[in-house]
Tab-separated table of C-alpha atoms in Angstrom:
chain	number	residue	atom	x	y	z
A	894	MET	CA	135.446	-268.841	-145.698
A	895	SER	CA	138.997	-269.287	-143.976
A	896	SER	CA	139.064	-269.214	-140.209
A	897	SER	CA	141.306	-265.868	-140.137
A	898	PHE	CA	138.926	-264.131	-142.033
A	899	ARG	CA	136.025	-265.570	-140.059
A	900	MET	CA	137.640	-264.082	-137.076
A	901	ILE	CA	138.119	-260.681	-138.500
A	902	ALA	CA	135.023	-260.385	-140.109
A	903	MET	CA	132.712	-261.473	-136.931
A	904	PRO	CA	133.347	-258.810	-134.548
A	905	LEU	CA	133.339	-256.277	-137.499
A	906	THR	CA	130.083	-256.954	-138.204
A	907	SER	CA	128.707	-256.647	-134.675
A	908	TYR	CA	130.222	-253.414	-134.854
A	909	THR	CA	128.753	-252.724	-137.435
A	910	GLN	CA	125.115	-253.902	-136.083
A	911	ALA	CA	125.914	-251.954	-132.858
A	912	LEU	CA	126.798	-248.549	-134.796
A	913	ALA	CA	123.632	-249.151	-136.832
A	914	LEU	CA	121.724	-249.364	-133.028
A	915	TYR	CA	123.363	-246.737	-131.323
A	916	ARG	CA	122.922	-244.240	-134.727
A	917	GLU	CA	119.228	-245.048	-134.879
A	918	ILE	CA	118.827	-243.885	-131.619
A	919	GLY	CA	121.331	-241.095	-131.538
A	920	ALA	CA	123.611	-242.323	-128.820
A	921	ASN	CA	126.726	-240.334	-129.914
A	922	LEU	CA	128.553	-241.662	-126.890
A	923	GLY	CA	127.834	-245.280	-127.678
A	924	GLU	CA	128.607	-244.602	-131.232
A	925	ALA	CA	131.949	-243.263	-130.551
A	926	ASN	CA	132.805	-246.048	-127.864
A	927	VAL	CA	131.982	-248.767	-130.949
A	928	LEU	CA	134.172	-246.973	-133.303
A	929	ARG	CA	136.935	-246.780	-131.403
A	930	ARG	CA	136.418	-250.699	-130.472
A	931	SER	CA	135.981	-251.475	-134.352
A	932	ALA	CA	139.725	-249.100	-134.694
A	933	MET	CA	141.223	-251.181	-131.773
A	934	SER	CA	140.202	-254.359	-133.732
A	935	SER	CA	141.531	-253.131	-137.113
A	936	SER	CA	144.910	-252.115	-135.569
A	937	PHE	CA	145.231	-255.441	-134.058
A	938	GLU	CA	144.365	-257.002	-137.508
A	939	MET	CA	146.792	-254.811	-139.584
A	940	ILE	CA	144.108	-252.854	-141.352
A	941	PRO	CA	145.801	-249.102	-140.392
A	942	ARG	CA	143.263	-247.326	-142.771
A	943	CYS	CA	140.230	-248.602	-141.286
A	944	ALA	CA	141.297	-248.001	-138.002
A	945	LEU	CA	142.274	-244.536	-138.956
A	946	THR	CA	138.506	-243.595	-140.587
A	947	SER	CA	137.193	-245.507	-137.236
A	948	TYR	CA	139.316	-243.400	-134.902
A	949	THR	CA	138.686	-240.385	-136.488
A	950	GLN	CA	135.228	-240.559	-136.350
A	951	ALA	CA	135.562	-241.595	-132.836
A	952	CYS	CA	137.638	-238.377	-131.819
A	953	PHE	CA	134.736	-236.238	-133.628
A	954	LEU	CA	131.862	-237.626	-131.672
A	955	TYR	CA	133.895	-237.526	-128.101
A	956	ARG	CA	134.728	-233.693	-129.002
A	957	GLU	CA	131.122	-233.277	-129.996
A	958	ILE	CA	129.741	-234.532	-126.748
A	959	GLY	CA	132.788	-232.525	-124.480
A	960	ASP	CA	134.262	-236.098	-123.429
A	961	ARG	CA	137.578	-234.964	-123.523
A	962	LEU	CA	139.018	-237.871	-121.771
A	963	GLY	CA	137.680	-240.144	-124.646
A	964	GLU	CA	138.941	-237.875	-126.849
A	965	ALA	CA	142.358	-237.756	-125.581
A	966	ASP	CA	142.469	-241.758	-125.696
A	967	VAL	CA	141.459	-241.688	-129.204
A	968	GLN	CA	144.408	-239.293	-129.931
A	969	LYS	CA	146.789	-241.226	-128.038
A	970	ALA	CA	145.498	-244.262	-130.087
A	971	ILE	CA	145.920	-242.356	-133.249
A	972	GLY	CA	149.334	-241.710	-132.076
A	973	GLY	CA	150.416	-245.119	-131.492
A	974	ASP	CA	148.424	-247.504	-132.854
A	975	VAL	CA	148.359	-245.940	-136.207
A	976	LYS	CA	150.757	-243.118	-136.920
A	977	GLN	CA	153.634	-244.517	-135.119
A	978	PHE	CA	152.980	-248.022	-136.356
A	979	ARG	CA	152.914	-246.731	-139.943
A	980	LYS	CA	156.690	-244.556	-139.275
A	981	HIS	CA	154.705	-241.476	-139.446
A	982	SER	CA	156.842	-240.204	-136.736
A	983	ASP	CA	155.692	-236.433	-136.928
A	984	ALA	CA	152.149	-237.598	-137.257
A	985	ALA	CA	152.254	-239.255	-134.334
A	986	LEU	CA	154.130	-236.804	-132.095
A	987	THR	CA	151.172	-234.134	-133.122
A	988	SER	CA	148.562	-236.890	-132.037
A	989	TYR	CA	150.546	-237.658	-128.546
A	990	THR	CA	150.965	-234.085	-128.301
A	991	GLN	CA	147.158	-233.456	-128.337
A	992	ALA	CA	146.402	-236.120	-126.106
A	993	LEU	CA	148.675	-234.746	-123.336
A	994	ALA	CA	147.389	-231.664	-123.798
A	995	LEU	CA	143.809	-233.110	-123.287
A	996	TYR	CA	144.928	-235.527	-120.525
A	997	ARG	CA	146.614	-232.648	-118.466
A	998	GLU	CA	143.013	-230.518	-118.937
A	999	VAL	CA	141.177	-233.447	-117.584
A	1000	VAL	CA	144.028	-234.149	-114.877
A	1001	ALA	CA	144.230	-237.564	-115.857
A	1002	ILE	CA	147.990	-238.066	-114.570
A	1003	VAL	CA	149.173	-241.486	-115.262
A	1004	SER	CA	147.225	-241.206	-118.918
A	1005	ALA	CA	149.186	-237.804	-119.227
A	1006	SER	CA	152.546	-239.905	-117.863
A	1007	GLU	CA	152.331	-242.379	-120.401
A	1008	CYS	CA	151.520	-240.124	-123.075
A	1009	ALA	CA	154.707	-238.006	-122.161
A	1010	GLN	CA	156.578	-241.541	-122.254
A	1011	ALA	CA	155.355	-242.269	-125.974
A	1012	ILE	CA	156.318	-238.777	-127.239
A	1013	GLY	CA	160.091	-239.385	-125.978
A	1014	ASP	CA	159.839	-242.784	-127.462
A	1015	VAL	CA	159.298	-241.465	-131.176
A	1016	GLN	CA	161.498	-238.565	-130.517
A	1017	GLN	CA	164.512	-241.249	-129.498
A	1018	PHE	CA	164.471	-242.777	-133.136
A	1019	PRO	CA	165.620	-240.941	-136.070
A	1020	ARG	CA	162.974	-240.065	-138.548
C-alpha cells in the first residue's frame, strides 16, 4: 500500500468507525459532525463526489436536529469546497445564498460577511 493511499485511508477508516458508533447510539449531532469532517477530508484529497455526499448527509442531519449554524457551515462548504472548485458557479451561488440566509437568521455576522464575500468572488468571474 502506497504512503499516499495510507494517508487518505486512515482518517476515512476512523471516520467510518466513528459514524457507526454515533449511529448505534442515535447521536445525530455526532454523526453530522463526523460526516462534515469526512467531507472536508475528501475535499482536501480532491474527491469531490465523496465530499458532496458526506456534506449533503451532514446538512440533512443538522437541519433535522435544528442546528442552523451547522447547516449554514455545510451549505457554505458545499458552495466553496465542492461546487466552486468544480466550476459549477450557479450551484455554488445557490449554496452560498442558502448559507448566507441561515447565517443572518442565527446572527453569525462574521460568517455572513465571509459568505457574502464568497458570493461576490463567484459573481466576479464569468461563468
